Short mmCIF file of C-alpha atoms in Angstrom, two decimals:
data_model
loop_
_atom_site.label_atom_id
_atom_site.label_comp_id
_atom_site.label_asym_id
_atom_site.label_seq_id
_atom_site.Cartn_x
_atom_site.Cartn_y
_atom_site.Cartn_z
CA UNK A 52 27.39 -8.69 1.25
CA UNK A 53 24.90 -11.37 2.14
CA UNK A 54 22.06 -12.08 -0.24
CA UNK A 55 19.50 -11.39 2.48
CA UNK A 56 20.94 -7.90 2.94
CA UNK A 57 20.64 -7.13 -0.75
CA UNK A 58 17.05 -8.28 -0.64
CA UNK A 59 16.29 -6.08 2.31
CA UNK A 60 17.69 -3.05 0.55
CA UNK A 61 15.62 -3.42 -2.58
CA UNK A 62 12.20 -2.33 -1.33
CA UNK A 63 13.77 0.80 0.12
CA UNK A 64 15.06 1.70 -3.30
CA UNK A 65 11.73 1.01 -4.88
CA UNK A 66 10.01 3.17 -2.33
CA UNK A 67 12.45 5.90 -3.25
CA UNK A 68 11.15 5.80 -6.82
CA UNK A 69 7.64 6.47 -5.46
CA UNK A 70 4.61 5.85 -7.59
CA UNK A 71 2.66 8.84 -8.83
CA UNK A 72 0.80 10.82 -6.22
CA UNK A 73 -1.65 13.69 -6.49
CA UNK A 74 -2.51 15.78 -3.46
CA UNK A 75 -5.84 17.35 -4.38
CA UNK A 76 -7.12 18.27 -0.94
CA UNK A 77 -5.67 21.77 -0.75
CA UNK A 78 -9.02 23.07 0.46
CA UNK A 79 -8.34 21.11 3.64
CA UNK A 80 -4.76 22.26 3.97
CA UNK A 81 -1.70 22.89 1.83
CA UNK A 82 1.91 21.86 1.80
CA UNK A 83 4.00 24.48 3.59
CA UNK A 84 6.28 26.26 1.10
CA UNK A 85 10.01 25.72 1.59
CA UNK A 86 10.55 29.48 1.68
CA UNK A 87 7.98 29.75 4.48
CA UNK A 88 9.74 27.11 6.56
CA UNK A 89 13.03 28.93 6.04
CA UNK A 90 11.56 32.24 7.13
CA UNK A 91 9.92 30.72 10.20
CA UNK A 92 13.07 28.92 11.19
CA UNK A 93 15.00 32.16 10.89
CA UNK A 94 12.49 34.06 13.04
CA UNK A 95 12.26 31.30 15.63
CA UNK A 96 16.01 31.08 15.90
CA UNK A 97 17.00 34.73 15.75
CA UNK A 98 13.96 36.66 16.92
CA UNK A 99 12.45 34.62 19.70
CA UNK A 100 11.75 37.63 21.90
CA UNK A 101 8.32 38.64 23.11
CA UNK A 102 7.13 41.52 20.90
CA UNK A 103 5.75 43.22 24.03
CA UNK A 104 9.18 43.31 25.71
CA UNK A 105 11.01 46.61 25.73
CA UNK A 106 14.54 45.28 25.21
CA UNK A 107 16.22 44.62 21.89
CA UNK A 108 15.06 41.00 21.77
CA UNK A 109 11.50 42.20 22.05
CA UNK A 110 12.04 45.03 19.60
CA UNK A 111 13.41 42.68 16.95
CA UNK A 112 10.47 40.33 17.32
CA UNK A 113 8.11 43.29 17.17
CA UNK A 114 9.73 44.38 13.92
CA UNK A 115 9.20 40.94 12.39
CA UNK A 116 5.58 40.97 13.49
CA UNK A 117 4.92 44.43 12.08
CA UNK A 118 6.69 43.58 8.82
CA UNK A 119 4.36 40.59 8.47
CA UNK A 120 1.34 42.76 9.24
CA UNK A 121 2.35 45.21 6.53
CA UNK A 122 2.72 42.51 3.89
CA UNK A 123 -0.69 41.02 4.66
CA UNK A 124 -2.34 44.44 4.80
CA UNK A 125 -0.83 45.34 1.44
CA UNK A 126 -2.34 42.26 -0.19
CA UNK A 127 -5.79 43.54 0.80
CA UNK A 128 -4.95 47.21 0.22
CA UNK A 129 -5.65 47.71 3.93
CA UNK A 130 -3.80 49.74 6.53
CA UNK A 131 -1.53 47.59 8.76
CA UNK A 132 -3.45 48.85 11.80
CA UNK A 133 -6.52 47.12 10.37
CA UNK A 134 -4.98 43.63 10.60
CA UNK A 135 -4.90 41.53 13.75
CA UNK A 136 -3.28 38.12 13.93
CA UNK A 137 -5.29 35.19 15.26
CA UNK A 138 -4.87 31.44 15.55
CA UNK A 139 -6.69 30.87 12.26
CA UNK A 140 -9.92 31.20 10.33
CA UNK A 141 -12.16 29.79 13.04
CA UNK A 142 -10.89 32.20 15.67
CA UNK A 143 -11.13 35.13 13.25
CA UNK A 144 -14.76 34.23 12.52
CA UNK A 145 -15.53 33.96 16.23
CA UNK A 146 -13.89 37.28 17.12
CA UNK A 147 -15.66 39.03 14.23
CA UNK A 148 -19.14 37.61 14.73
CA UNK A 149 -19.34 37.39 18.51
CA UNK A 150 -17.41 40.62 18.89
CA UNK A 151 -19.89 42.47 16.68
CA UNK A 152 -22.95 40.79 18.16
CA UNK A 153 -22.08 41.58 21.78
CA UNK A 154 -20.85 45.09 20.99
CA UNK A 155 -24.05 46.02 19.16
CA UNK A 156 -26.68 44.13 21.10
CA UNK A 157 -28.21 47.37 22.31
CA UNK A 158 -28.78 48.42 18.70
CA UNK A 159 -30.34 45.15 17.57
CA UNK A 160 -30.22 41.39 17.78
CA UNK A 161 -30.55 40.30 14.16
CA UNK A 162 -27.74 38.66 12.16
CA UNK A 163 -27.97 37.55 8.53
CA UNK A 164 -25.88 34.71 7.18
CA UNK A 165 -26.29 31.92 4.59
CA UNK A 166 -27.10 28.23 4.71
CA UNK A 167 -23.72 27.36 3.12
CA UNK A 168 -21.30 28.95 5.59
CA UNK A 169 -18.28 27.16 6.99
CA UNK A 170 -19.03 25.54 10.38
CA UNK A 171 -16.87 28.23 12.04
CA UNK A 172 -19.57 30.75 11.11
CA UNK A 173 -22.61 28.49 11.20
CA UNK A 174 -21.97 27.02 14.63
CA UNK A 175 -21.08 30.49 15.99
CA UNK A 176 -24.38 31.88 14.71
CA UNK A 177 -26.25 28.92 16.16
CA UNK A 178 -24.60 29.52 19.52
CA UNK A 179 -25.65 33.17 19.40
CA UNK A 180 -29.17 32.06 18.54
CA UNK A 181 -29.27 30.19 21.86
CA UNK A 182 -28.19 33.40 23.56
CA UNK A 183 -31.21 35.23 22.16
CA UNK A 184 -29.94 36.61 18.86
CA UNK A 185 -32.13 36.13 15.80
CA UNK A 186 -30.37 34.60 12.82
CA UNK A 187 -31.58 34.53 9.22
CA UNK A 188 -30.00 31.85 7.06
CA UNK A 189 -30.27 33.01 3.45
CA UNK A 190 -31.01 30.30 0.90
CA UNK A 191 -28.85 29.91 -2.19
CA UNK A 192 -29.69 29.02 -5.80
CA UNK A 193 -28.48 25.91 -7.63
CA UNK A 194 -25.09 27.54 -8.22
CA UNK A 195 -24.73 28.37 -4.55
CA UNK A 196 -25.30 32.11 -4.95
CA UNK A 197 -27.44 34.21 -2.64
CA UNK A 198 -30.08 36.53 -4.09
CA UNK A 199 -29.19 40.17 -3.44
CA UNK A 200 -32.83 41.22 -3.39
CA UNK A 201 -33.53 38.68 -0.66
CA UNK A 202 -30.63 40.03 1.38
CA UNK A 203 -31.92 43.57 0.96
CA UNK A 204 -35.44 42.57 1.98
CA UNK A 205 -34.21 40.65 5.00
CA UNK A 206 -32.30 43.56 6.56
CA UNK A 207 -34.36 45.26 9.26
CA UNK A 208 -33.81 48.01 11.83
CA UNK A 209 -32.70 45.22 14.16
CA UNK A 210 -29.98 43.88 11.83
CA UNK A 211 -26.47 44.41 13.21
CA UNK A 212 -24.37 42.11 11.04
CA UNK A 213 -24.32 40.36 7.68
CA UNK A 214 -21.80 37.51 7.51
CA UNK A 215 -21.42 35.80 4.13
CA UNK A 216 -18.68 33.47 2.95
CA UNK A 217 -16.66 34.72 -0.03
CA UNK A 218 -15.48 31.53 -1.72
CA UNK A 219 -17.33 28.46 -0.52
CA UNK A 220 -15.05 25.78 0.87
CA UNK A 221 -17.05 22.87 -0.55
CA UNK A 222 -18.48 23.90 -3.90
CA UNK A 223 -16.12 26.79 -4.65
CA UNK A 224 -18.85 29.31 -5.47
CA UNK A 225 -17.69 32.92 -5.20
CA UNK A 226 -20.30 35.36 -3.89
CA UNK A 227 -20.56 38.85 -5.30
CA UNK A 228 -19.16 40.52 -2.18
CA UNK A 229 -18.88 43.85 -3.95
CA UNK A 230 -22.66 44.05 -4.36
CA UNK A 231 -23.27 42.56 -0.91
CA UNK A 232 -20.96 45.22 0.53
CA UNK A 233 -22.93 47.94 -1.23
CA UNK A 234 -26.23 46.67 0.13
CA UNK A 235 -24.80 46.55 3.66
CA UNK A 236 -23.38 50.05 3.36
CA UNK A 237 -26.65 51.48 2.07
CA UNK A 238 -28.48 49.89 5.01
CA UNK A 239 -25.75 50.83 7.47
CA UNK A 240 -25.13 47.24 8.59
CA UNK A 241 -21.71 45.72 9.31
CA UNK A 242 -20.45 43.18 6.77
CA UNK A 243 -18.14 40.27 7.63
CA UNK A 244 -16.86 37.78 5.10
CA UNK A 245 -15.03 34.51 5.61
CA UNK A 246 -12.38 34.73 2.87
CA UNK A 247 -10.30 31.80 4.08
CA UNK A 248 -10.61 29.90 0.78
CA UNK A 249 -10.49 32.88 -1.57
CA UNK A 250 -7.67 34.92 -0.01
CA UNK A 251 -4.85 35.43 -2.58
CA UNK A 252 -6.85 33.49 -5.18
CA UNK A 253 -9.52 36.11 -5.82
CA UNK A 254 -8.32 39.73 -5.60
CA UNK A 255 -9.87 41.72 -2.75
CA UNK A 256 -9.34 45.45 -2.36
CA UNK A 257 -10.89 46.69 0.87
CA UNK A 258 -10.71 50.27 -0.35
CA UNK A 259 -12.90 49.43 -3.36
CA UNK A 260 -15.17 46.85 -1.75
CA UNK A 261 -17.12 47.71 1.37
CA UNK A 262 -16.03 45.08 3.88
CA UNK A 263 -15.91 45.75 7.63
CA UNK A 264 -14.48 42.43 8.76
CA UNK A 265 -12.70 39.65 6.90
CA UNK A 266 -11.26 36.34 8.10
CA UNK A 267 -8.20 34.81 6.44
CA UNK A 268 -5.90 31.90 7.22
CA UNK A 269 -2.28 30.92 6.50
CA UNK A 270 -2.43 27.17 6.07
CA UNK A 271 -4.67 27.33 3.00
CA UNK A 272 -1.98 29.24 1.09
CA UNK A 273 1.14 27.17 1.88
CA UNK A 274 1.66 28.91 5.21
CA UNK A 275 1.77 27.31 8.66
CA UNK A 276 -1.22 26.00 10.59
CA UNK A 277 -2.33 27.86 13.70
CA UNK A 278 -2.12 31.36 12.31
CA UNK A 279 -4.71 33.54 10.61
CA UNK A 280 -5.76 37.13 10.59
CA UNK A 281 -8.81 39.30 10.86
CA UNK A 282 -9.20 42.51 8.90
CA UNK A 283 -11.07 45.05 11.03
CA UNK A 284 -11.89 48.22 9.14
CA UNK A 285 -10.87 51.41 10.92
CA UNK A 286 -13.66 52.54 13.21
CA UNK A 287 -15.24 49.10 13.58
CA UNK A 288 -15.63 48.32 17.27
CA UNK A 289 -15.70 44.80 18.65
CA UNK A 290 -16.39 43.49 22.14
CA UNK A 291 -13.40 41.62 23.45
CA UNK A 292 -14.00 37.87 23.21
CA UNK A 293 -10.79 36.59 24.74
CA UNK A 294 -9.63 38.34 27.88
CA UNK A 295 -5.99 38.91 28.68
CA UNK A 296 -3.24 41.29 27.70
CA UNK A 297 -3.34 44.18 25.31
CA UNK A 298 -1.95 42.48 22.23
CA UNK A 299 -3.58 43.00 18.82
CA UNK A 300 -5.51 46.06 19.98
CA UNK A 301 -6.97 43.95 22.79
CA UNK A 302 -8.93 41.99 20.19
CA UNK A 303 -6.71 38.97 20.48
CA UNK A 304 -4.79 38.91 23.77
CA UNK A 305 -1.90 36.47 24.15
CA UNK A 306 1.74 36.59 23.14
CA UNK A 307 1.88 36.95 19.37
CA UNK A 308 2.88 34.01 17.21
CA UNK A 309 5.75 35.87 15.55
CA UNK A 310 7.17 32.97 13.50
CA UNK A 311 3.63 32.06 12.43
CA UNK A 312 2.90 35.64 11.35
CA UNK A 313 6.22 35.85 9.49
CA UNK A 314 5.49 32.53 7.78
CA UNK A 315 2.00 33.72 6.87
CA UNK A 316 3.43 36.90 5.33
CA UNK A 317 6.04 34.92 3.39
CA UNK A 318 3.26 32.69 2.03
CA UNK A 319 1.35 35.78 0.91
CA UNK A 320 4.43 37.17 -0.83
CA UNK A 321 4.83 33.92 -2.74
CA UNK A 322 1.33 34.13 -4.23
CA UNK A 323 1.71 35.38 -7.77
CA UNK A 324 -0.90 35.96 -10.45
CA UNK A 325 0.73 33.42 -12.73
CA UNK A 326 0.11 30.73 -10.15
CA UNK A 327 -3.60 31.52 -10.18
CA UNK A 328 -3.82 31.41 -13.97
CA UNK A 329 -2.09 28.04 -14.02
CA UNK A 330 -4.46 26.75 -11.34
CA UNK A 331 -7.49 27.86 -13.37
CA UNK A 332 -6.13 26.12 -16.45
CA UNK A 333 -5.58 22.86 -14.57
CA UNK A 334 -8.92 23.17 -12.80
CA UNK A 335 -10.72 23.44 -16.14
CA UNK A 336 -8.66 20.61 -17.54
CA UNK A 337 -9.83 18.41 -14.67
CA UNK A 338 -13.48 19.42 -15.09
CA UNK A 339 -13.33 18.84 -18.87
CA UNK A 340 -11.49 15.57 -18.50
CA UNK A 341 -14.05 14.18 -16.08
CA UNK A 342 -17.09 15.48 -17.96
CA UNK A 343 -15.83 14.16 -21.31
CA UNK A 344 -14.68 10.77 -20.09
CA UNK A 345 -17.24 9.80 -17.46
CA UNK A 346 -21.01 9.73 -17.99
CA UNK A 347 -23.56 10.75 -15.36
CA UNK A 348 -21.51 13.37 -13.54
CA UNK A 349 -22.68 16.74 -12.23
CA UNK A 350 -20.44 19.73 -11.57
CA UNK A 351 -21.52 21.18 -8.23
CA UNK A 352 -21.38 24.94 -7.77
CA UNK A 353 -21.14 27.71 -10.33
CA UNK A 354 -19.15 27.03 -13.48
CA UNK A 355 -18.07 30.66 -13.90
CA UNK A 356 -18.07 32.14 -10.41
CA UNK A 357 -15.74 29.55 -9.02
CA UNK A 358 -12.58 29.43 -6.90
CA UNK A 359 -9.52 28.91 -9.13
CA UNK A 360 -8.64 25.67 -7.33
CA UNK A 361 -12.01 24.01 -6.69
CA UNK A 362 -13.62 21.15 -8.58
CA UNK A 363 -16.63 19.49 -6.94
CA UNK A 364 -18.30 16.72 -8.86
CA UNK A 365 -21.14 14.32 -8.11
CA UNK A 366 -20.63 10.86 -9.57
CA UNK A 367 -24.05 9.29 -9.79
CA UNK A 368 -24.80 5.74 -8.60
CA UNK A 369 -21.75 5.51 -6.36
CA UNK A 370 -20.91 6.66 -2.88
CA UNK A 371 -18.20 9.20 -2.10
CA UNK A 372 -16.37 7.51 0.74
CA UNK A 373 -15.81 4.40 -1.38
CA UNK A 374 -14.55 6.56 -4.21
CA UNK A 375 -12.28 8.50 -1.85
CA UNK A 376 -10.62 5.35 -0.47
CA UNK A 377 -10.21 3.83 -3.93
CA UNK A 378 -8.49 7.02 -5.09
CA UNK A 379 -6.39 7.06 -1.93
CA UNK A 380 -5.06 3.63 -2.81
CA UNK A 381 -3.87 5.16 -6.10
CA UNK A 382 -2.13 7.97 -4.23
CA UNK A 383 -4.82 10.56 -5.00
CA UNK A 384 -6.05 12.62 -2.03
CA UNK A 385 -9.52 14.19 -2.23
CA UNK A 386 -12.44 14.86 0.11
CA UNK A 387 -16.13 13.99 -0.02
CA UNK A 388 -19.49 15.45 0.94
CA UNK A 389 -20.83 11.98 1.54
CA UNK A 390 -22.67 11.21 4.73
CA UNK A 391 -20.65 8.10 5.29
CA UNK A 392 -17.52 10.12 5.85
CA UNK A 393 -19.16 12.26 8.52
CA UNK A 394 -20.06 11.44 12.07
CA UNK A 395 -23.62 12.66 11.58
CA UNK A 396 -24.36 10.30 8.66
CA UNK A 397 -26.18 13.04 6.78
CA UNK A 398 -24.75 14.35 3.53
CA UNK A 399 -23.15 17.79 3.22
CA UNK A 400 -25.58 20.59 4.06
CA UNK A 401 -23.95 22.71 1.36
CA UNK A 402 -24.74 20.17 -1.33
CA UNK A 403 -28.31 19.80 -0.08
CA UNK A 404 -28.65 23.61 -0.01
CA UNK A 405 -27.89 23.84 -3.75
CA UNK A 406 -30.69 21.36 -4.35
CA UNK A 407 -28.84 18.07 -4.77
CA UNK A 408 -30.83 14.96 -3.91
CA UNK A 409 -29.23 13.14 -0.97
CA UNK A 410 -28.32 10.12 -3.12
CA UNK A 411 -26.44 12.42 -5.52
CA UNK A 412 -24.81 14.37 -2.69
CA UNK A 413 -23.52 11.05 -1.32
CA UNK A 414 -21.48 10.59 -4.49
CA UNK A 415 -19.79 13.99 -4.45
CA UNK A 416 -16.04 14.45 -4.45
CA UNK A 417 -14.09 17.66 -3.95
CA UNK A 418 -10.75 18.07 -5.72
CA UNK A 419 -8.83 21.15 -4.62
CA UNK A 420 -5.66 22.17 -6.42
CA UNK A 421 -2.73 24.33 -5.43
CA UNK A 422 -0.07 26.13 -7.41
CA UNK A 423 2.11 23.06 -6.92
CA UNK A 424 -0.38 20.86 -8.79
CA UNK A 425 1.04 19.65 -12.11
CA UNK A 426 -0.50 18.76 -15.45
CA UNK A 427 0.79 15.20 -14.99
CA UNK A 428 -1.07 14.91 -11.68
CA UNK A 429 -4.30 16.07 -13.32
CA UNK A 430 -3.90 13.62 -16.21
CA UNK A 431 -3.16 10.83 -13.75
CA UNK A 432 -6.22 11.81 -11.71
CA UNK A 433 -8.60 11.85 -14.70
CA UNK A 434 -7.40 8.42 -15.80
CA UNK A 435 -7.78 6.90 -12.35
CA UNK A 436 -11.09 8.55 -11.48
CA UNK A 437 -12.51 7.10 -14.70
CA UNK A 438 -11.25 3.63 -13.84
CA UNK A 439 -12.39 3.69 -10.22
CA UNK A 440 -15.82 5.13 -11.03
CA UNK A 441 -16.36 2.42 -13.65
CA UNK A 442 -15.39 -0.29 -11.18
CA UNK A 443 -17.65 1.02 -8.43
CA UNK A 444 -20.55 1.43 -10.84
CA UNK A 445 -20.10 -2.18 -11.92
CA UNK A 446 -20.89 -3.30 -8.39
CA UNK A 447 -23.61 -0.71 -7.75
CA UNK A 448 -27.24 -1.88 -7.93
CA UNK A 449 -28.29 1.69 -8.80
CA UNK A 450 -26.16 2.04 -11.91
CA UNK A 451 -28.57 0.34 -14.30
CA UNK A 452 -31.69 2.16 -13.25
CA UNK A 453 -30.69 5.49 -14.78
CA UNK A 454 -33.69 7.39 -13.52
CA UNK B 646 -4.69 7.37 5.41
CA UNK B 647 -6.28 8.19 8.70
CA UNK B 648 -8.90 5.50 8.90
CA UNK B 649 -10.78 3.69 11.60
CA UNK B 650 -11.20 0.65 9.35
CA UNK B 651 -9.48 -2.63 10.06
CA UNK B 652 -7.02 -4.08 7.55
CA UNK B 653 -9.54 -6.81 6.83
CA UNK B 654 -12.22 -4.25 5.94
CA UNK B 655 -9.87 -2.43 3.57
CA UNK B 656 -8.68 -5.68 2.00
CA UNK B 657 -12.23 -6.79 1.20
CA UNK B 658 -13.18 -3.32 0.03
CA UNK B 659 -10.31 -3.15 -2.42
CA UNK B 660 -10.69 -6.71 -3.71
CA UNK B 661 -14.18 -8.01 -2.97
CA UNK B 662 -14.56 -11.68 -3.91
CA UNK B 663 -18.31 -11.73 -4.40
CA UNK B 664 -19.05 -8.41 -6.11
CA UNK B 665 -20.95 -9.11 -9.31
CA UNK B 666 -24.40 -9.21 -10.73
CA UNK B 667 -25.83 -12.76 -10.99
CA UNK B 668 -27.98 -12.93 -14.09
CA UNK B 669 -29.32 -16.44 -13.46
CA UNK B 670 -29.96 -16.01 -9.74
CA UNK B 671 -32.78 -18.02 -8.17
CA UNK B 672 -33.60 -15.19 -5.81
CA UNK B 673 -32.42 -11.82 -4.64
CA UNK B 674 -32.94 -9.46 -1.74
CA UNK B 675 -32.43 -5.72 -1.72
CA UNK B 676 -32.35 -3.49 1.35
CA UNK B 677 -31.42 0.08 2.13
CA UNK B 678 -32.28 3.37 0.55
CA UNK B 679 -30.25 5.54 -1.85
CA UNK B 680 -31.24 8.62 0.16
CA UNK B 681 -29.43 7.17 3.18
CA UNK B 682 -26.42 6.26 1.08
CA UNK B 683 -26.67 2.46 1.29
CA UNK B 684 -28.33 -0.04 -1.05
CA UNK B 685 -27.35 -3.70 -0.78
CA UNK B 686 -28.53 -6.37 -3.18
CA UNK B 687 -27.80 -10.06 -2.57
CA UNK B 688 -28.17 -12.71 -5.30
CA UNK B 689 -28.65 -16.41 -4.48
CA UNK B 690 -28.31 -19.66 -6.36
CA UNK B 691 -29.84 -22.52 -4.39
CA UNK B 692 -29.21 -26.26 -4.79
CA UNK B 693 -29.87 -29.43 -2.81
CA UNK B 694 -27.08 -31.27 -1.02
CA UNK B 695 -26.74 -35.04 -0.67
CA UNK B 696 -28.99 -35.04 2.37
CA UNK B 697 -31.65 -33.29 0.33
CA UNK B 698 -31.31 -29.97 2.21
CA UNK B 699 -31.37 -26.76 0.23
CA UNK B 700 -28.13 -24.86 0.42
CA UNK B 701 -26.58 -21.69 -0.98
CA UNK B 702 -24.58 -22.90 -3.94
CA UNK B 703 -23.58 -19.46 -5.09
CA UNK B 704 -23.98 -15.96 -3.74
CA UNK B 705 -22.99 -12.49 -4.93
CA UNK B 706 -23.74 -8.87 -4.19
CA UNK B 707 -24.08 -5.40 -5.66
CA UNK B 708 -23.76 -2.53 -3.24
CA UNK B 709 -24.08 1.22 -3.43
CA UNK B 710 -22.43 2.45 -0.30
CA UNK B 711 -19.37 3.22 1.72
CA UNK B 712 -16.30 1.14 2.41
CA UNK B 713 -18.03 -0.58 5.34
CA UNK B 714 -21.13 -1.43 3.31
CA UNK B 715 -19.09 -2.99 0.50
CA UNK B 716 -16.86 -5.02 2.79
CA UNK B 717 -19.82 -6.11 4.95
CA UNK B 718 -21.57 -7.34 1.78
CA UNK B 719 -18.50 -9.34 0.85
CA UNK B 720 -18.12 -10.78 4.35
CA UNK B 721 -21.77 -11.80 4.40
CA UNK B 722 -21.38 -13.65 1.09
CA UNK B 723 -18.39 -15.54 2.39
CA UNK B 724 -20.26 -16.52 5.56
CA UNK B 725 -23.34 -17.68 3.67
CA UNK B 726 -21.74 -19.58 0.81
CA UNK B 727 -22.17 -23.33 1.14
CA UNK B 728 -24.51 -23.05 4.14
CA UNK B 729 -27.97 -24.60 4.17
CA UNK B 730 -30.83 -22.13 4.22
CA UNK B 731 -31.50 -22.97 7.86
CA UNK B 732 -27.86 -22.25 8.75
CA UNK B 733 -27.72 -19.11 6.67
CA UNK B 734 -30.72 -17.63 8.44
CA UNK B 735 -28.73 -17.76 11.66
CA UNK B 736 -26.01 -15.43 10.35
CA UNK B 737 -26.06 -12.25 12.41
CA UNK B 738 -24.47 -8.85 12.16
CA UNK B 739 -22.05 -9.90 14.86
CA UNK B 740 -20.78 -12.71 12.64
CA UNK B 741 -20.16 -10.17 9.89
CA UNK B 742 -18.36 -7.77 12.25
CA UNK B 743 -16.27 -10.63 13.58
CA UNK B 744 -15.17 -11.71 10.10
CA UNK B 745 -14.29 -8.10 9.31
CA UNK B 746 -12.20 -7.93 12.49
CA UNK B 747 -14.34 -5.07 13.71
CA UNK B 748 -16.20 -2.08 12.29
CA UNK B 749 -16.29 1.51 13.60
CA UNK B 750 -19.41 1.74 15.80
CA UNK B 751 -20.91 4.38 13.52
CA UNK B 752 -20.82 1.80 10.71
CA UNK B 753 -22.56 -1.04 12.57
CA UNK B 754 -25.70 -0.46 10.52
CA UNK B 755 -23.82 -1.70 7.45
CA UNK B 756 -23.57 -5.14 9.05
CA UNK B 757 -27.28 -4.99 9.90
CA UNK B 758 -27.97 -4.35 6.22
CA UNK B 759 -26.02 -7.50 5.37
CA UNK B 760 -28.07 -9.61 7.76
CA UNK B 761 -31.32 -8.16 6.43
CA UNK B 762 -30.38 -8.46 2.75
CA UNK B 763 -29.66 -12.17 3.12
CA UNK B 764 -32.91 -12.80 4.99
CA UNK B 765 -34.81 -10.93 2.32
CA UNK B 766 -33.15 -12.94 -0.44
CA UNK B 767 -34.06 -16.18 1.31
CA UNK B 768 -37.64 -14.96 1.74
CA UNK B 769 -37.69 -14.18 -1.97
CA UNK B 770 -36.52 -17.71 -2.71
CA UNK B 771 -39.20 -19.26 -0.51
CA UNK B 772 -41.88 -17.12 -2.15
CA UNK B 773 -40.73 -18.05 -5.65
CA UNK B 774 -40.70 -21.76 -4.74
CA UNK B 775 -44.37 -21.64 -3.81
#
């Protein structure tokens, strides 16, 4: 073998050894579980039929679809007939909110939401506002929680829907949906919650909690992208938003994504309580590690009422995008609420809503774990965040002012 | 990583050559606003060359800001170092963008900050001289 060939081989080998990496952006999306891929491959290969077809091919696909529906319904203690498959969280939110608004516009035109919703809800409400609906955006406290009394006082005879996010995607705050559900029931108003981040991480029993509509998504729980579901409580009527065939009780026309649904169900089956406990332990280890080792940090969101996988921290005197890229060069993937990472150049509205000053919001980083996150990854992250924050503070003109 | 930044921008961001506080600076200029997410501070050390013209003998920066702001600061320092004050005042944001081999359009203001910070530092020097 020529020397040059040996030399060429070496870097490949080194790359094989891979330096440490930590994927901590599971709030954005998750790695698809191997078991999910296997299930989807099986369904795609063996049960490719159209579930609406009458022949055996169709029947087999239909069985797969209904099996998936049952598994997802069971996780929520819902009836399978109360679950429709969609293309994801955004579509579920749209079907729920627009569907309710248009269906009930003769009863009233008022919708209540919060100032910290996911854009899928916020932009939908804003669009309805342009169509003549009145929207109230509830404020939140410094932890990101709404005030129940304020919700109660805001509901009028005109109110047709309350839509409030369960676990916030940025700061991880978990709203008390049980109490919110009670308020809505007592006032006879429909309640929708976007549970995309909390689904399988925070137990939800739709028989115990009054929820009329709930959006969930597969790709946040190690399932495939492009598939989600909407829980529609029995008796809840929606106006059809997408026109077409009769699939999914006419609420979501279009040939069903059978492999996607099967993959989603497999992902749900793989979610075990132990995984959540481990996530909470690692989450707290990360929070402690950062708070103990780095001065001038602020934990954003509620310390107690928090998603098991969310850590959102403001690092004062530095800017989030810089921090994100420095961490990326160490193999650590996170996200930021900084303006500089957005097209609008204004910092995260969620962080501003909990009362953060813009200059502090600019330095906020979100770490989101999954059940695949290891202790070693968290240790590696703490060590590197400390180093990178120190370096960026060294070159920051704000660091010495300490106001 | 999915980034719109040029290799040159990332290189300077990861290893800036001029990022430090200059304790014995003759002058400095600070622009930007923490609320907007960018503060750039430029330090200058001025000397006279053989012809008797004042020139930038040393320059450094401290920046609170994004990747673009940090690399634009570094590029500005490189452009200004060794130049006479008259020459340095002619440095524009386009020169900074050119040295960085481009910036995403949404980040152009970072190069403007660089231009302004240097001008402010030179103003500060002129004021102090009087």
